[in-house]
mmCIF file of C-alpha atoms in Angstrom:
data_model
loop_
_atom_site.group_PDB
_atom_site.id
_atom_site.type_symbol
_atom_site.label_atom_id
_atom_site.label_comp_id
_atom_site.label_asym_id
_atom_site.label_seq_id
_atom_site.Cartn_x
_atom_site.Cartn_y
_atom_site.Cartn_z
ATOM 1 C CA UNK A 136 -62.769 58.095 31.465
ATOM 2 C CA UNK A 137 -59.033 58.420 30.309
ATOM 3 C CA UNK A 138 -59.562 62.364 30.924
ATOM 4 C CA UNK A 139 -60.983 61.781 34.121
ATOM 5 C CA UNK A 140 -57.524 59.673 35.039
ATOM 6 C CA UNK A 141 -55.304 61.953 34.259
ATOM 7 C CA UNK A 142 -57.053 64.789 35.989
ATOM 8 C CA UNK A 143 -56.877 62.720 38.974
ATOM 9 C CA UNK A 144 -53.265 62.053 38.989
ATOM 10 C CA UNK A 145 -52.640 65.651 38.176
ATOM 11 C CA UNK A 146 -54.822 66.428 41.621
ATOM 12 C CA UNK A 147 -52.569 63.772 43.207
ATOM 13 C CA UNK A 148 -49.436 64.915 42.368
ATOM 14 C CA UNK A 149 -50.411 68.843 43.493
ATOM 15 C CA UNK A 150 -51.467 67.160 46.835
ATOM 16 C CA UNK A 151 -49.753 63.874 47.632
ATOM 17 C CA UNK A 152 -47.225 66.228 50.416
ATOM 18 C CA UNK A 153 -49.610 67.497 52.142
ATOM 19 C CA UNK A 154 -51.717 64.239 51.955
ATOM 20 C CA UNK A 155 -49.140 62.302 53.549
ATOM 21 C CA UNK A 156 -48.413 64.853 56.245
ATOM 22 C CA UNK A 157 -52.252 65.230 56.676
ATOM 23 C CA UNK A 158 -52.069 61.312 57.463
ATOM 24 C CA UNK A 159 -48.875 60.987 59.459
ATOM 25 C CA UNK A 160 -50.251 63.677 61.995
ATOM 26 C CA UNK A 161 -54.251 62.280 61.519
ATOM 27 C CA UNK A 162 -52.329 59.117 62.158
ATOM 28 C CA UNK A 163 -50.763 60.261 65.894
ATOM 29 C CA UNK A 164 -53.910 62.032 66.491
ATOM 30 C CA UNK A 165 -55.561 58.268 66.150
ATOM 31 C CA UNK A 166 -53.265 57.029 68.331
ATOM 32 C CA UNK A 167 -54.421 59.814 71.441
ATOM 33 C CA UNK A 168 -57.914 59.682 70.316
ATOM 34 C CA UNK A 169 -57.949 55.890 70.540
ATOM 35 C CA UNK A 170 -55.915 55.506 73.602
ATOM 36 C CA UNK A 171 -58.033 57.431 75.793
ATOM 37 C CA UNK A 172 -61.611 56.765 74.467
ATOM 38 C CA UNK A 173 -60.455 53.238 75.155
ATOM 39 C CA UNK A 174 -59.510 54.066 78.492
ATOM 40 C CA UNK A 175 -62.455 56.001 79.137
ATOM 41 C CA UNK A 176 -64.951 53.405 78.003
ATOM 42 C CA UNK A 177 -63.228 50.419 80.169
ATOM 43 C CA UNK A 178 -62.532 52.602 83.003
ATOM 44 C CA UNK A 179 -64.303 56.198 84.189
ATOM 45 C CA UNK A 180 -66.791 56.103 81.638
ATOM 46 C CA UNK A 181 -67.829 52.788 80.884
ATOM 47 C CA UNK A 182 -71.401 53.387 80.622
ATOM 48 C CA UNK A 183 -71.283 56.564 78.991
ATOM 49 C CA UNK A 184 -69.581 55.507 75.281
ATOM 50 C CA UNK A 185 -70.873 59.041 73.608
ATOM 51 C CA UNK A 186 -69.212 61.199 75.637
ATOM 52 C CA UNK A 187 -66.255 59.565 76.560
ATOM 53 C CA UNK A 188 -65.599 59.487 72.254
ATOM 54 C CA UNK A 189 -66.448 63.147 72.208
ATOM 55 C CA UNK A 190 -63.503 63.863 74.764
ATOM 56 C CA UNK A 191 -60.739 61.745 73.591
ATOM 57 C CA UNK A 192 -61.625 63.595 70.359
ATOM 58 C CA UNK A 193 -60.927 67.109 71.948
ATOM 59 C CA UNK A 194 -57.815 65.822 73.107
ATOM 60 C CA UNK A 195 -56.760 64.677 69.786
ATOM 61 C CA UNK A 196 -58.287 67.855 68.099
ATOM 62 C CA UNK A 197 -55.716 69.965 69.939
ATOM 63 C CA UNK A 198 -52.641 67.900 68.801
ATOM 64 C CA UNK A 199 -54.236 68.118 65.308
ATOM 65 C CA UNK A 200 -54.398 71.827 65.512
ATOM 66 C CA UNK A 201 -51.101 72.359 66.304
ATOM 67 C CA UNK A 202 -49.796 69.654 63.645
ATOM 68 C CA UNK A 203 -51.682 70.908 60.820
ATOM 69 C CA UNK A 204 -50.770 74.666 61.716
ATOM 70 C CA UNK A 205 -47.160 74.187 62.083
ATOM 71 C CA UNK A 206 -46.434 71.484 59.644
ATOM 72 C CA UNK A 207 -49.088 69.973 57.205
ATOM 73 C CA UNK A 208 -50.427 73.401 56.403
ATOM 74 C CA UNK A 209 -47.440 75.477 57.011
ATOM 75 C CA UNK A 210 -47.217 77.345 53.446
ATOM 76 C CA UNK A 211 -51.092 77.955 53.521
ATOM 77 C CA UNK A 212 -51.526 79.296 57.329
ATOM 78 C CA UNK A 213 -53.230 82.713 57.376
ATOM 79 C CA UNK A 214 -52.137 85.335 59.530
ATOM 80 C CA UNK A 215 -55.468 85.584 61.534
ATOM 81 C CA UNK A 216 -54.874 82.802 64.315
ATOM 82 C CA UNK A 217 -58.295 83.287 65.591
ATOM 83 C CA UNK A 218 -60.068 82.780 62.372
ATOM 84 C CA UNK A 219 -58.206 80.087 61.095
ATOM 85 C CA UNK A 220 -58.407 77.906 65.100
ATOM 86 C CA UNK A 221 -62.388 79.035 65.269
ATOM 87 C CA UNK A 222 -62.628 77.575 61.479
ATOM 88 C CA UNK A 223 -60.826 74.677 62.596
ATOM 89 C CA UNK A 224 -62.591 73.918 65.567
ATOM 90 C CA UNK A 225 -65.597 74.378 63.798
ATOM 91 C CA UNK A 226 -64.752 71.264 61.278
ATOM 92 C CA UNK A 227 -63.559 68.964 63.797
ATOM 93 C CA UNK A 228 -66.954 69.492 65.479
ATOM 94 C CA UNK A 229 -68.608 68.180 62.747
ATOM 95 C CA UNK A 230 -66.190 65.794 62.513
ATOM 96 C CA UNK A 231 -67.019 65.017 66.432
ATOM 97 C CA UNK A 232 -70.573 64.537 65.411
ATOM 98 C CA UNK A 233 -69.428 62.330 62.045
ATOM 99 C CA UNK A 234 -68.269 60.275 64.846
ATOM 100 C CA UNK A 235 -69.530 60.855 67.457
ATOM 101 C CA UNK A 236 -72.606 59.843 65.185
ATOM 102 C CA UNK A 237 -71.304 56.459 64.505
ATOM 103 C CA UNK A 238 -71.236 55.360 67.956
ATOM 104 C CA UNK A 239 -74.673 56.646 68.552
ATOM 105 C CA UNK A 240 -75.701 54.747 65.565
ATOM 106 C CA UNK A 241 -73.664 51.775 66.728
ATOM 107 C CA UNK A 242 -74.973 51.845 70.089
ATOM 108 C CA UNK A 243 -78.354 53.372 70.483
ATOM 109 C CA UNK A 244 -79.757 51.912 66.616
ATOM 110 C CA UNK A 245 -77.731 49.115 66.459
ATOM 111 C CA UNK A 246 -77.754 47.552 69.843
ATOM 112 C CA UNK A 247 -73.826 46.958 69.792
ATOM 113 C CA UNK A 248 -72.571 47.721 73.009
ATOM 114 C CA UNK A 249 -69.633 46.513 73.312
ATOM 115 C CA UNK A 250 -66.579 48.277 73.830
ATOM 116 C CA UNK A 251 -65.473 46.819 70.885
ATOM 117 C CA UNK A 252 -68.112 47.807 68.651
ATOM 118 C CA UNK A 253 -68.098 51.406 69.995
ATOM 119 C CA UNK A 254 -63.972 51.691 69.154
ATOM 120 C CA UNK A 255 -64.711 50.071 65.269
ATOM 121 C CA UNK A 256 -68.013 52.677 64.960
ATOM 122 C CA UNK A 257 -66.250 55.612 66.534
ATOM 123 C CA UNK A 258 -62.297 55.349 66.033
ATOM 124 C CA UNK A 259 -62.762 53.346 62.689
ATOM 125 C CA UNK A 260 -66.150 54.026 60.255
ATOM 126 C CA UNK A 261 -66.403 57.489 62.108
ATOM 127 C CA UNK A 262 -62.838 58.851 61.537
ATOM 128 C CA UNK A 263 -62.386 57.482 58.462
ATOM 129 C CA UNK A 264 -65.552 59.800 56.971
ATOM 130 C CA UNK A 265 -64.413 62.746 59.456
ATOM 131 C CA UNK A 266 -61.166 62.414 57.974
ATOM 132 C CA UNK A 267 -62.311 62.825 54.454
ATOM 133 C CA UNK A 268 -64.264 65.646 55.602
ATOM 134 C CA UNK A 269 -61.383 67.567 57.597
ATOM 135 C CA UNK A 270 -58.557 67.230 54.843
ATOM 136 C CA UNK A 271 -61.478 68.835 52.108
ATOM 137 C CA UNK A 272 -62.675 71.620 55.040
ATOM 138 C CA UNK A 273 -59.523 72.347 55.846
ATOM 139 C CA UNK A 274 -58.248 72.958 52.253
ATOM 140 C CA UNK A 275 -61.331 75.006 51.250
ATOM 141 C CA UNK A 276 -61.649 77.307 54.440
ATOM 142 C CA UNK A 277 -59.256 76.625 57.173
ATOM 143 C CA UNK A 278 -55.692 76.892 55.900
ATOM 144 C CA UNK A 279 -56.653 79.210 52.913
ATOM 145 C CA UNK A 280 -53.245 81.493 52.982
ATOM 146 C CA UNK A 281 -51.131 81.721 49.954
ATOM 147 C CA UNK A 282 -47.426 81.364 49.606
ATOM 148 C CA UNK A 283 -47.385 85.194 49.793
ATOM 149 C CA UNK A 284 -48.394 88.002 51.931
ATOM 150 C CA UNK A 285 -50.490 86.770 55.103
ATOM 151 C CA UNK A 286 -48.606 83.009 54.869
ATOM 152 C CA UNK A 287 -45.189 84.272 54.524
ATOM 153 C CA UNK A 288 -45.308 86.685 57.653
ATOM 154 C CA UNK A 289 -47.261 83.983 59.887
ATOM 155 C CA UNK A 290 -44.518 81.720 58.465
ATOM 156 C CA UNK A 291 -41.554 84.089 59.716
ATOM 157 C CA UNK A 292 -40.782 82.134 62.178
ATOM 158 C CA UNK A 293 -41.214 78.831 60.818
ATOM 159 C CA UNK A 294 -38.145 76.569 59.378
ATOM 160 C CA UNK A 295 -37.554 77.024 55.702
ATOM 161 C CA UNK A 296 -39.250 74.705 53.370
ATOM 162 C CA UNK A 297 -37.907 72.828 50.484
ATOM 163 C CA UNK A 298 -40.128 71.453 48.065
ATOM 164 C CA UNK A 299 -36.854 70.067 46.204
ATOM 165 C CA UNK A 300 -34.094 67.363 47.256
ATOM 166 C CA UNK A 301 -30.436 69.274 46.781
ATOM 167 C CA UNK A 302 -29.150 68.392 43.250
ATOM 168 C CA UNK A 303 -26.310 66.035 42.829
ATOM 169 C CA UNK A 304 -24.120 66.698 40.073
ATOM 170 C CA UNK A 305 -22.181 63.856 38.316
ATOM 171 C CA UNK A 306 -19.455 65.902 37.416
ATOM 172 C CA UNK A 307 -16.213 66.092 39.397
ATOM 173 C CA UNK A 308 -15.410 69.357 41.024
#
């Protein structure tokens, strides 16, 4: 078990940046998704739960594009834009149907339909497996640039990145 450990906090360590900037955007992309599948489902849509969850998703799919591109991702963007937005629309449909899923579950299998159940199954259980699912997906086969080559000339026009705070020195100049 102890190896097990440390190869875990060894993963951690290699990941925890982009794990944190994979949350803060997943985290604003939460916010829209939320937002407007709650507006759809006590407004416009109120009898159609399903598909008002598999809209606000789009919505927030776009902003997550765009976040993970330009800023979780950055270093590992490739320099085919087509590939790497048809890859990444293809895992946040599954991830649509990982949650869109849950509703169905929730509301067809389950009999809860409230609006309240529908936002716990859909914007809660669902996005918390699509999420695990998107951060793995888009490691393994969206983002899949190196640091060199095809990264560093789609990253041209990017702001420099720093993996390092500036060094202090304790000596007087």
């Amino acid at each position: 078990m102890g190896a097990l450990m440390v190869r875990g906090v060894r993963l951690f360590r290699k990941l925890w940046r982009e794990l944190a900037k994979f949350g803060a955007v997943g985290a604003v992309a939460f916010v829209i998704d939320s937002t407007i599948f709650l507006w759809l489902i006590t407004g416009p849509m109120d009898e159609s739960h399903v598909k008002a969850k598999a809209i606000a998703v789009a919505v927030a799919t776009l902003f997550a594009w765009l976040g993970n591109r330009y800023w979780t991702f950055r270093r590992h963007r490739t320099r085919t834009r087509i590939r790497e937005l048809a890859m990444f629309v293809l895992m946040n449909v599954i991830g649509l149907l990982i949650m869109s899923g849950c509703v169905a579950v929730s509301f067809y299998l389950l009999g809860l339909r409230t609006e309240l159940a529908s936002f716990i199954s859909g914007s809660i259980i669902g996005m918390g497996l699509a999420m695990c699912f998107r951060f793995v997906a888009y490691k393994l086969w969206v983002f899949t640039g190196s640091d060199e080559g095809d990264t560093a000339r789609a990253a041209a026009h990017a702001p420099p990145y720093t993996d390092q705070l500036p060094q202090v020195s304790d000596s007087p100049s």
